[in-house]
PDB file of C-alpha atoms and ligand atoms in Angstrom:
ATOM      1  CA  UNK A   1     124.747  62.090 105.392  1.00 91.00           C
ATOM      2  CA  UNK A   2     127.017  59.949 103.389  1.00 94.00           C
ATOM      3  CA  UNK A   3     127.659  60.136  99.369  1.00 94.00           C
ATOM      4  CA  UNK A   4     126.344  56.793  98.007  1.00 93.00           C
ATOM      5  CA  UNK A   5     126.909  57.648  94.375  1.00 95.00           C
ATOM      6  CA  UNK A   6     128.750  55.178  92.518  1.00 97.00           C
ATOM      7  CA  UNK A   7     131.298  58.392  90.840  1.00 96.00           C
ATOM      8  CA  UNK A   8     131.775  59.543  94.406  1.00 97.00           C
ATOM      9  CA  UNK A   9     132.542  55.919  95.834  1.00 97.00           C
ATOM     10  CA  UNK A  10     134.469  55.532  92.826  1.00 98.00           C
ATOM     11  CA  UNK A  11     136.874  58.739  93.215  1.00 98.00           C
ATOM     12  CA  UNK A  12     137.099  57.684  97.089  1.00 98.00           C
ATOM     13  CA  UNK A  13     138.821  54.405  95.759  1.00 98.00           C
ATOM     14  CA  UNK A  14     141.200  55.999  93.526  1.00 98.00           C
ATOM     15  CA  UNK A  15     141.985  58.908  96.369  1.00 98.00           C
ATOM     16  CA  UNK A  16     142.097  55.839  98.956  1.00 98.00           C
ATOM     17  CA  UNK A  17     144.982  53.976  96.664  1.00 98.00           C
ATOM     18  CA  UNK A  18     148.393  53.787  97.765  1.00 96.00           C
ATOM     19  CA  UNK A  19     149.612  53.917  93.989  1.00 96.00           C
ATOM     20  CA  UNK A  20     147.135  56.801  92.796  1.00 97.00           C
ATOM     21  CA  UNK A  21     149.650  59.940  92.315  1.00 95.00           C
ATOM     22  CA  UNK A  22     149.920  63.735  93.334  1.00 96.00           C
ATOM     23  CA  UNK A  23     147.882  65.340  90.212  1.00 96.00           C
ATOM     24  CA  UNK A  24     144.402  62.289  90.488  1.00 97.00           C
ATOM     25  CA  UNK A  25     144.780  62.428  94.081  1.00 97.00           C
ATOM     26  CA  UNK A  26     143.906  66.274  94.207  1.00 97.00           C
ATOM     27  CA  UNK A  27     142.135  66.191  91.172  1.00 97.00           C
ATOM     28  CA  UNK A  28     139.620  63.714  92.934  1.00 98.00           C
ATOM     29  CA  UNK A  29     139.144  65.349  96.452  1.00 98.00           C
ATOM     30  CA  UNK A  30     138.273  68.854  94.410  1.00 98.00           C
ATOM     31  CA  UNK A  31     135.840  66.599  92.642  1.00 98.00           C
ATOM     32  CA  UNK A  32     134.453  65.006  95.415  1.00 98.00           C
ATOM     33  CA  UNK A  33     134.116  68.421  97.136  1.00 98.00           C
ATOM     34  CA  UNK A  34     132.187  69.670  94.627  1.00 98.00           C
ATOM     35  CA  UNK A  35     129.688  66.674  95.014  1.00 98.00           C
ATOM     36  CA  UNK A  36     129.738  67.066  98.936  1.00 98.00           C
ATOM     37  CA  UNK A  37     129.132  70.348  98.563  1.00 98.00           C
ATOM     38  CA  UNK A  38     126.191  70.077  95.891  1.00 97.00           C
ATOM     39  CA  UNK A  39     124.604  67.628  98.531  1.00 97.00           C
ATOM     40  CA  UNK A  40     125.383  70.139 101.289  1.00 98.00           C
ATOM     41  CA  UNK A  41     123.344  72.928 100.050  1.00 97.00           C
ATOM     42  CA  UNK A  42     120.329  71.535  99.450  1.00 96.00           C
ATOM     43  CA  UNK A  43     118.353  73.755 101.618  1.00 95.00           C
ATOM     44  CA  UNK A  44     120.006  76.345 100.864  1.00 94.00           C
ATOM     45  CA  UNK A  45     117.481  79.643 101.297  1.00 93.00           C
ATOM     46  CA  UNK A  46     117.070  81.560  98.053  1.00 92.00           C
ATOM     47  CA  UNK A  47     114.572  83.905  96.855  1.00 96.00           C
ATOM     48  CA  UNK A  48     112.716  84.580  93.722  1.00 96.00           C
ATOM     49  CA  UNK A  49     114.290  86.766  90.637  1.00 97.00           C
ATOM     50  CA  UNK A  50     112.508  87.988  88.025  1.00 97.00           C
ATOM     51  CA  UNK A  51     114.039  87.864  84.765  1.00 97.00           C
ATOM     52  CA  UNK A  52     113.388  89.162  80.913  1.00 98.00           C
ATOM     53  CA  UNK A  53     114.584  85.994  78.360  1.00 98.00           C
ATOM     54  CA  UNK A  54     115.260  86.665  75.187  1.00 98.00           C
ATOM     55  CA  UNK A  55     111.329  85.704  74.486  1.00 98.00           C
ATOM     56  CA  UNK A  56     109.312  86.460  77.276  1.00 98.00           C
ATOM     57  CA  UNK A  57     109.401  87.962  81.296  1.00 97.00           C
ATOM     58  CA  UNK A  58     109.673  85.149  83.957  1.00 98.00           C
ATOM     59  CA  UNK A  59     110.707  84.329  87.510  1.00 97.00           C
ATOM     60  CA  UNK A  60     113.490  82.480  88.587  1.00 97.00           C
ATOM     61  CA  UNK A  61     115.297  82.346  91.930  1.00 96.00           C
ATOM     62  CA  UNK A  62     118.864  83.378  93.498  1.00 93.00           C
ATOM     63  CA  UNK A  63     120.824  81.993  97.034  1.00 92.00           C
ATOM     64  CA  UNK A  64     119.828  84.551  99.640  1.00 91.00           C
ATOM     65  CA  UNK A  65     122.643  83.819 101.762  1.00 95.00           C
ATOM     66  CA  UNK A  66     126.026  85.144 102.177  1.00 96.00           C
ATOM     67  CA  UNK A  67     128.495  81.590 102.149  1.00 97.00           C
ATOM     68  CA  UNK A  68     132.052  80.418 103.685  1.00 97.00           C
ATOM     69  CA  UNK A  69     134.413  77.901 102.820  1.00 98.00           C
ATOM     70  CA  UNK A  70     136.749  77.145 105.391  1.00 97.00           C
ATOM     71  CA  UNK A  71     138.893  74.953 104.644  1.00 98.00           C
ATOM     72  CA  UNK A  72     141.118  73.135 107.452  1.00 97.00           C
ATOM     73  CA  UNK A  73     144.786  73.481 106.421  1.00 95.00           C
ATOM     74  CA  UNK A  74     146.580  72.182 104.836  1.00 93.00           C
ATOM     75  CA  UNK A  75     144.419  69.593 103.619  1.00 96.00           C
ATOM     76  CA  UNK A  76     141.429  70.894 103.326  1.00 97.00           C
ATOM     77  CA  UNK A  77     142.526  73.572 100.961  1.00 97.00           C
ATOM     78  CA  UNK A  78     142.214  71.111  98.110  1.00 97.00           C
ATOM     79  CA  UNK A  79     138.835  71.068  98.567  1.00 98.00           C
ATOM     80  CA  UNK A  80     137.923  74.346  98.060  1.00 98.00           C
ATOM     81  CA  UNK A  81     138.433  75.306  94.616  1.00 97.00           C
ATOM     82  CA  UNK A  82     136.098  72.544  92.972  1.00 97.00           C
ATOM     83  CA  UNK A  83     133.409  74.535  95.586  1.00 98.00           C
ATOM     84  CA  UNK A  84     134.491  77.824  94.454  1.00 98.00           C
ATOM     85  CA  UNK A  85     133.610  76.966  90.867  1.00 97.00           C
ATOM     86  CA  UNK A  86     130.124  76.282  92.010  1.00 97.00           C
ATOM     87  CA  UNK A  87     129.810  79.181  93.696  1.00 97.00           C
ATOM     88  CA  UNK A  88     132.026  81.958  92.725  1.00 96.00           C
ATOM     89  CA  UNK A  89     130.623  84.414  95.275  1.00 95.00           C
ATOM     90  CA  UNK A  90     131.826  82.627  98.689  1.00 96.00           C
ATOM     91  CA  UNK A  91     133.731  84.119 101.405  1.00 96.00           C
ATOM     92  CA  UNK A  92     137.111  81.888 102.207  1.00 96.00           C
ATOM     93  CA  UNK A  93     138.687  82.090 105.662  1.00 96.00           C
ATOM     94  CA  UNK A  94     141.547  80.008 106.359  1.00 96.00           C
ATOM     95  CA  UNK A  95     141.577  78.001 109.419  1.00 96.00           C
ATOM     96  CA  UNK A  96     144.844  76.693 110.231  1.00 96.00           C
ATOM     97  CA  UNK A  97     144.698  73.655 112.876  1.00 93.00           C
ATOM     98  CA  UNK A  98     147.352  71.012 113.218  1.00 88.00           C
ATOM     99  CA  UNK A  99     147.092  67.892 115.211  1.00 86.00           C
ATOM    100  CA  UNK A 100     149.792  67.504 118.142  1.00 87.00           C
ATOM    101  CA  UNK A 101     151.171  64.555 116.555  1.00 83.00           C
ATOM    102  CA  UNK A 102     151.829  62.986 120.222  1.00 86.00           C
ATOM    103  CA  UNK A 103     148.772  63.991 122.007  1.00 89.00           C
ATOM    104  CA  UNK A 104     146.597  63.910 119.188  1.00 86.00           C
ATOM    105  CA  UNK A 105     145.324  67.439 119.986  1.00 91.00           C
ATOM    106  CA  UNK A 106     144.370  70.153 118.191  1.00 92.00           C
ATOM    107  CA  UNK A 107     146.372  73.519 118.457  1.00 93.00           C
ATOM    108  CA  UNK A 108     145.360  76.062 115.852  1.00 93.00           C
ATOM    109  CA  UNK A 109     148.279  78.295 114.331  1.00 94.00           C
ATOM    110  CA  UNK A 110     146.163  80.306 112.126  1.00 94.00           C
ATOM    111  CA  UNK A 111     143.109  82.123 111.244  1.00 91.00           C
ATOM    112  CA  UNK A 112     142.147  85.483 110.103  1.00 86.00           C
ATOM    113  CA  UNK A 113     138.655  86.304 110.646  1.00 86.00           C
ATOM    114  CA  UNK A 114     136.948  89.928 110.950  1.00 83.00           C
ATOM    115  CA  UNK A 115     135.782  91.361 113.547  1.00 82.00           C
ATOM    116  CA  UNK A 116     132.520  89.908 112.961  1.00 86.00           C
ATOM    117  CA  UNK A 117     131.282  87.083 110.802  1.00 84.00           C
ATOM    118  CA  UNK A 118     129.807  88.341 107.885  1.00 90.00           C
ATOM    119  CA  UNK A 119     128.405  84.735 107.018  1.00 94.00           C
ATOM    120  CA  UNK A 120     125.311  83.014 107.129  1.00 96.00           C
ATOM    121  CA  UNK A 121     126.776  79.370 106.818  1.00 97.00           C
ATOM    122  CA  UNK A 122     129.844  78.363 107.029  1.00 98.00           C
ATOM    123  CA  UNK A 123     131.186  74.761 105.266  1.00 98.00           C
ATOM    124  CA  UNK A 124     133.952  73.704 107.389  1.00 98.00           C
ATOM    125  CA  UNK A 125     135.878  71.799 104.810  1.00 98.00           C
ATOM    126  CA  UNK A 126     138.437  68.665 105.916  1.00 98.00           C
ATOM    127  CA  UNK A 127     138.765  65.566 104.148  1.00 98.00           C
ATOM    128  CA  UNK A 128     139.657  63.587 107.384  1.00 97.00           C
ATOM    129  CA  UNK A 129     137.462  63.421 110.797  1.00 97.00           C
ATOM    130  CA  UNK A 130     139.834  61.393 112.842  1.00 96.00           C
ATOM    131  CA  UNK A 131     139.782  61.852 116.654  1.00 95.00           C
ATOM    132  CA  UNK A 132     137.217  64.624 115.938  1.00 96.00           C
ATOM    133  CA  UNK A 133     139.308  67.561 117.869  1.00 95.00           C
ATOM    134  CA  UNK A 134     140.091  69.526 114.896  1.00 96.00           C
ATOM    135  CA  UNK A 135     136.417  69.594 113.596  1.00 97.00           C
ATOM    136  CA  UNK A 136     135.106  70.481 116.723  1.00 97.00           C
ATOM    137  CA  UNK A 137     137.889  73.184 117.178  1.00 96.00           C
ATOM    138  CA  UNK A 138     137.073  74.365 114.287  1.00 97.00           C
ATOM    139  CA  UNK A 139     133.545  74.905 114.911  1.00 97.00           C
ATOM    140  CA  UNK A 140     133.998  76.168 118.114  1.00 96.00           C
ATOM    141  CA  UNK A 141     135.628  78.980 116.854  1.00 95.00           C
ATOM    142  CA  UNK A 142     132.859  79.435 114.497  1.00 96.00           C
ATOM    143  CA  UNK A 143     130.343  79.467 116.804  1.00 96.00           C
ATOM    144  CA  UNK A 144     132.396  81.988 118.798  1.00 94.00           C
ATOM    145  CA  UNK A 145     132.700  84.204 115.859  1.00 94.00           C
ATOM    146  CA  UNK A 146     129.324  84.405 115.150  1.00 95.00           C
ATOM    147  CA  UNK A 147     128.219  82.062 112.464  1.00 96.00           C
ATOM    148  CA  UNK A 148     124.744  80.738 112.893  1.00 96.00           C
ATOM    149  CA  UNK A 149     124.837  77.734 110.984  1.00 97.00           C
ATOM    150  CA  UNK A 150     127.737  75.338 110.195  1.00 98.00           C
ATOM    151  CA  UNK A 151     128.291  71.947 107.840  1.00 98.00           C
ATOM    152  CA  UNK A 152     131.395  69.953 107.828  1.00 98.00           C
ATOM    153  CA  UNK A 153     131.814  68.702 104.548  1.00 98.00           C
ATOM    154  CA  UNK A 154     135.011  65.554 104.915  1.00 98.00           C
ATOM    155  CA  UNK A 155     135.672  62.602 102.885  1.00 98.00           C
ATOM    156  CA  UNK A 156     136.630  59.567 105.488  1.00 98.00           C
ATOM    157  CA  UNK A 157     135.674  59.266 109.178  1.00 98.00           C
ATOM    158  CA  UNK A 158     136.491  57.529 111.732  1.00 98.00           C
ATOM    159  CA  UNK A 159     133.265  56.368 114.268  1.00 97.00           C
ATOM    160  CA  UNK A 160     135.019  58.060 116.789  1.00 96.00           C
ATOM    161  CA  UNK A 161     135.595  61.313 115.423  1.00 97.00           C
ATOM    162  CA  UNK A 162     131.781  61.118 114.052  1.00 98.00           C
ATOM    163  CA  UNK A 163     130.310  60.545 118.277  1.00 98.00           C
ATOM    164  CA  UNK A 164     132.872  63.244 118.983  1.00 97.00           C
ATOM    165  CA  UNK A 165     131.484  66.266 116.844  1.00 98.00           C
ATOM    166  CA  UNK A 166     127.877  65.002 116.821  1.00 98.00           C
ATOM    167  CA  UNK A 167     128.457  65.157 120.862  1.00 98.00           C
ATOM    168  CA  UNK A 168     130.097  68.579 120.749  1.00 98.00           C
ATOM    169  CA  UNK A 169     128.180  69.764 118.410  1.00 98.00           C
ATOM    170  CA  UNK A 170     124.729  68.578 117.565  1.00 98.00           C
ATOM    171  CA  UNK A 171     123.858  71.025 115.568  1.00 98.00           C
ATOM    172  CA  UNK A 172     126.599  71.108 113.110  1.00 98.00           C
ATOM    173  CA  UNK A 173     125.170  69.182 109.717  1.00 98.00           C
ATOM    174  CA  UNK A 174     127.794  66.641 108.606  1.00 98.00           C
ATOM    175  CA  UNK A 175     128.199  65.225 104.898  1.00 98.00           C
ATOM    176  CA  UNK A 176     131.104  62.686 104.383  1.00 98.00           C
ATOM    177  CA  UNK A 177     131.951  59.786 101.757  1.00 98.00           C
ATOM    178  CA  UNK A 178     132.713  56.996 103.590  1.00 98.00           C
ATOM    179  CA  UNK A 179     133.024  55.848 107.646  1.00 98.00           C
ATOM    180  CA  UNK A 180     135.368  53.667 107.983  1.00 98.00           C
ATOM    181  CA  UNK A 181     136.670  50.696 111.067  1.00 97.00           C
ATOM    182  CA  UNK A 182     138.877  52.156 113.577  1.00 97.00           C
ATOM    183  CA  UNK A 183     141.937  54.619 114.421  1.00 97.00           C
ATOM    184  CA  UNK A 184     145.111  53.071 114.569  1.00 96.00           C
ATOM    185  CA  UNK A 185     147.476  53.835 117.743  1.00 93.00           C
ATOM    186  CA  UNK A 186     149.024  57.095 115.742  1.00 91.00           C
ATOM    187  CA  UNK A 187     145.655  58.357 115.190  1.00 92.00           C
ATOM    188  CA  UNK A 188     145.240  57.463 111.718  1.00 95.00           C
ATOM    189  CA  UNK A 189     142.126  56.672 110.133  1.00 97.00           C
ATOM    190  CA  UNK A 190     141.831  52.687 108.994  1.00 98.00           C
ATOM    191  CA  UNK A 191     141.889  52.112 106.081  1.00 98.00           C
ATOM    192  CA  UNK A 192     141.432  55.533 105.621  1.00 98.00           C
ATOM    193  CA  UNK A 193     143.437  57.283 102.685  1.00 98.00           C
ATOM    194  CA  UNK A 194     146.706  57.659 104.603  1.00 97.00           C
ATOM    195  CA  UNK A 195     148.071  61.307 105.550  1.00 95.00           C
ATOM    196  CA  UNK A 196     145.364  63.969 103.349  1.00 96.00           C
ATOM    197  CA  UNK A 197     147.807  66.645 103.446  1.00 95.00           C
ATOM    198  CA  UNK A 198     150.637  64.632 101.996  1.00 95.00           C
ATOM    199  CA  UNK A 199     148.908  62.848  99.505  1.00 96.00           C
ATOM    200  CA  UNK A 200     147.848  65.782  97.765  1.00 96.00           C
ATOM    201  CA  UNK A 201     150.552  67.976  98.607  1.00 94.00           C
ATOM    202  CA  UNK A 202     153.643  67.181  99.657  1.00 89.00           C
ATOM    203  CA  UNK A 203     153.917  63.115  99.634  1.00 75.00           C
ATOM    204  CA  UNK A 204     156.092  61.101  97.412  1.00 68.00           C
TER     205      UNK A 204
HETATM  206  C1  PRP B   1     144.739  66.084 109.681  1.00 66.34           C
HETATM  207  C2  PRP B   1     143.432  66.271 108.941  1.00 66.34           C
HETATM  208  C3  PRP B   1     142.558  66.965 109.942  1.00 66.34           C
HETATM  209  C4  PRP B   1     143.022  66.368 111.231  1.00 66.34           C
HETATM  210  C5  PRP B   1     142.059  65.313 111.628  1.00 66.34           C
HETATM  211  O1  PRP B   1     145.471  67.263 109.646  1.00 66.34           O
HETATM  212  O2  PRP B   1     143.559  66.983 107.747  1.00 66.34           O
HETATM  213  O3  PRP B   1     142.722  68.368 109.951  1.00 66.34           O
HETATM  214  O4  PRP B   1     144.324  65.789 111.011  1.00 66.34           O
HETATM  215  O5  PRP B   1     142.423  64.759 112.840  1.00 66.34           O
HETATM  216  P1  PRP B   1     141.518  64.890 114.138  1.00 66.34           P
HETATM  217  O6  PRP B   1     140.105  64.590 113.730  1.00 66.34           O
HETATM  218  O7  PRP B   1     142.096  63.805 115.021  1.00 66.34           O
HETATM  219  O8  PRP B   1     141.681  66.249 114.697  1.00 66.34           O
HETATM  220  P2  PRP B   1     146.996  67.342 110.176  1.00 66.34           P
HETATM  221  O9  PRP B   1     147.043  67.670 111.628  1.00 66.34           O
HETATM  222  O10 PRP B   1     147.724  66.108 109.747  1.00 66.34           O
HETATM  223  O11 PRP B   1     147.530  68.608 109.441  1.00 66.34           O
HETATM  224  P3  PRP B   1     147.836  68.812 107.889  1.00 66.34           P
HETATM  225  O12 PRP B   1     146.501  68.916 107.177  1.00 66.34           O
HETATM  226  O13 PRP B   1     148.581  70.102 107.869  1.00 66.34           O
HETATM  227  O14 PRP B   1     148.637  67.649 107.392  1.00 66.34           O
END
């Protein structure tokens, strides 16, 4: 599924932007999390709760689901406290995976997870799907953990990242902003938004 709405495609510009600094840069991809995320649940089960107003007794519902975040360092972290102010209540795990920057392969360097998952769904959350091999890593290790049902919530993708995770993983649900042409020859996504960690976190 991909975010149409004009304040989404808007905020992709600005986060896209060579000139657009540190503080809109971050401030955008928490607000375009938030959006992906409000997309991304949806279908999200929930149950009815009855209530007392102030005038009269009524029914109204709750999310019967327990919910992860987990976010793809380090740039996925900036998505996940726009998420967490939509839903107060979910689980984080921290999923560290970096990208061998000459092979282009994942290797993962961190990740604390119980013993088992305690989660319902999990929102893998990465604002870039490049080759694919992180997203899939990731939710690989999900899968092995436990968790029954998985989105990947990302901003830009490359087509071949997309045919990679939809191939390794058909079942994963995946909501992103924009698809964009190609992968250049270091991996990068085209145009893309340049390097997602840096730009929010550590660039010039
Ligand atoms: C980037 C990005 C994804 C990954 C995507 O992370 O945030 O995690 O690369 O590439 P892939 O689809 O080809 O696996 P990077 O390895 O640069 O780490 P960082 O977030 O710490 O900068």
């Amino acid at each position: 599924m991909f975010l149409s709405h004009p304040l989404a495609q808007s905020f992709l510009t600005e986060v896209r932007a060579r000139e657009t600094s540190r503080a809109i840069v971050r401030h955008r991809v928490r607000a375009l999390a938030m959006l992906l995320f409000y997309e991304a649940t949806r279908d999200l089960p929930h149950v009815p709760r009855p209530i007392t107003t102030p005038l009269a007794e009524t029914e109204g519902t709750r999310v019967a689901v327990s919910v992860g975040l987990v976010p793809v360092l380090r740039a996925g972290l900036g998505m996940v406290d726009g998420i967490l102010e939509l839903l107060p209540e979910a689980r984080v795990f921290h999923l560290g995976i970096f990208r061998d920057e000459r092979t282009l392969t994942p290797v993962e360097y961190y990740s604390k997870l119980a013993e088992h998952s305690p989660v319902d769904v999990a929102f893998i959350l990465d604002p870039m799907l490049a080759t694919g091999g992180s997203a899939v890593a990731a939710a690989s290790r999900l899968k092995a953990w436990g968790v029954p049902r998985i989105k990947f919530l990302g901003l830009i993708a490359a087509p071949e990242g997309l045919r990679r995770l939809t191939e390794a993983h058909p079942d994963v649900e995946i909501f992103l902003c924009a698809l964009d042409s190609h992968l250049n020859e270091k991996g990068f996504i085209v145009p893309g938004m340049g390097d997602a960690g840096d730009r929010q976190f550590s660039g010039a």
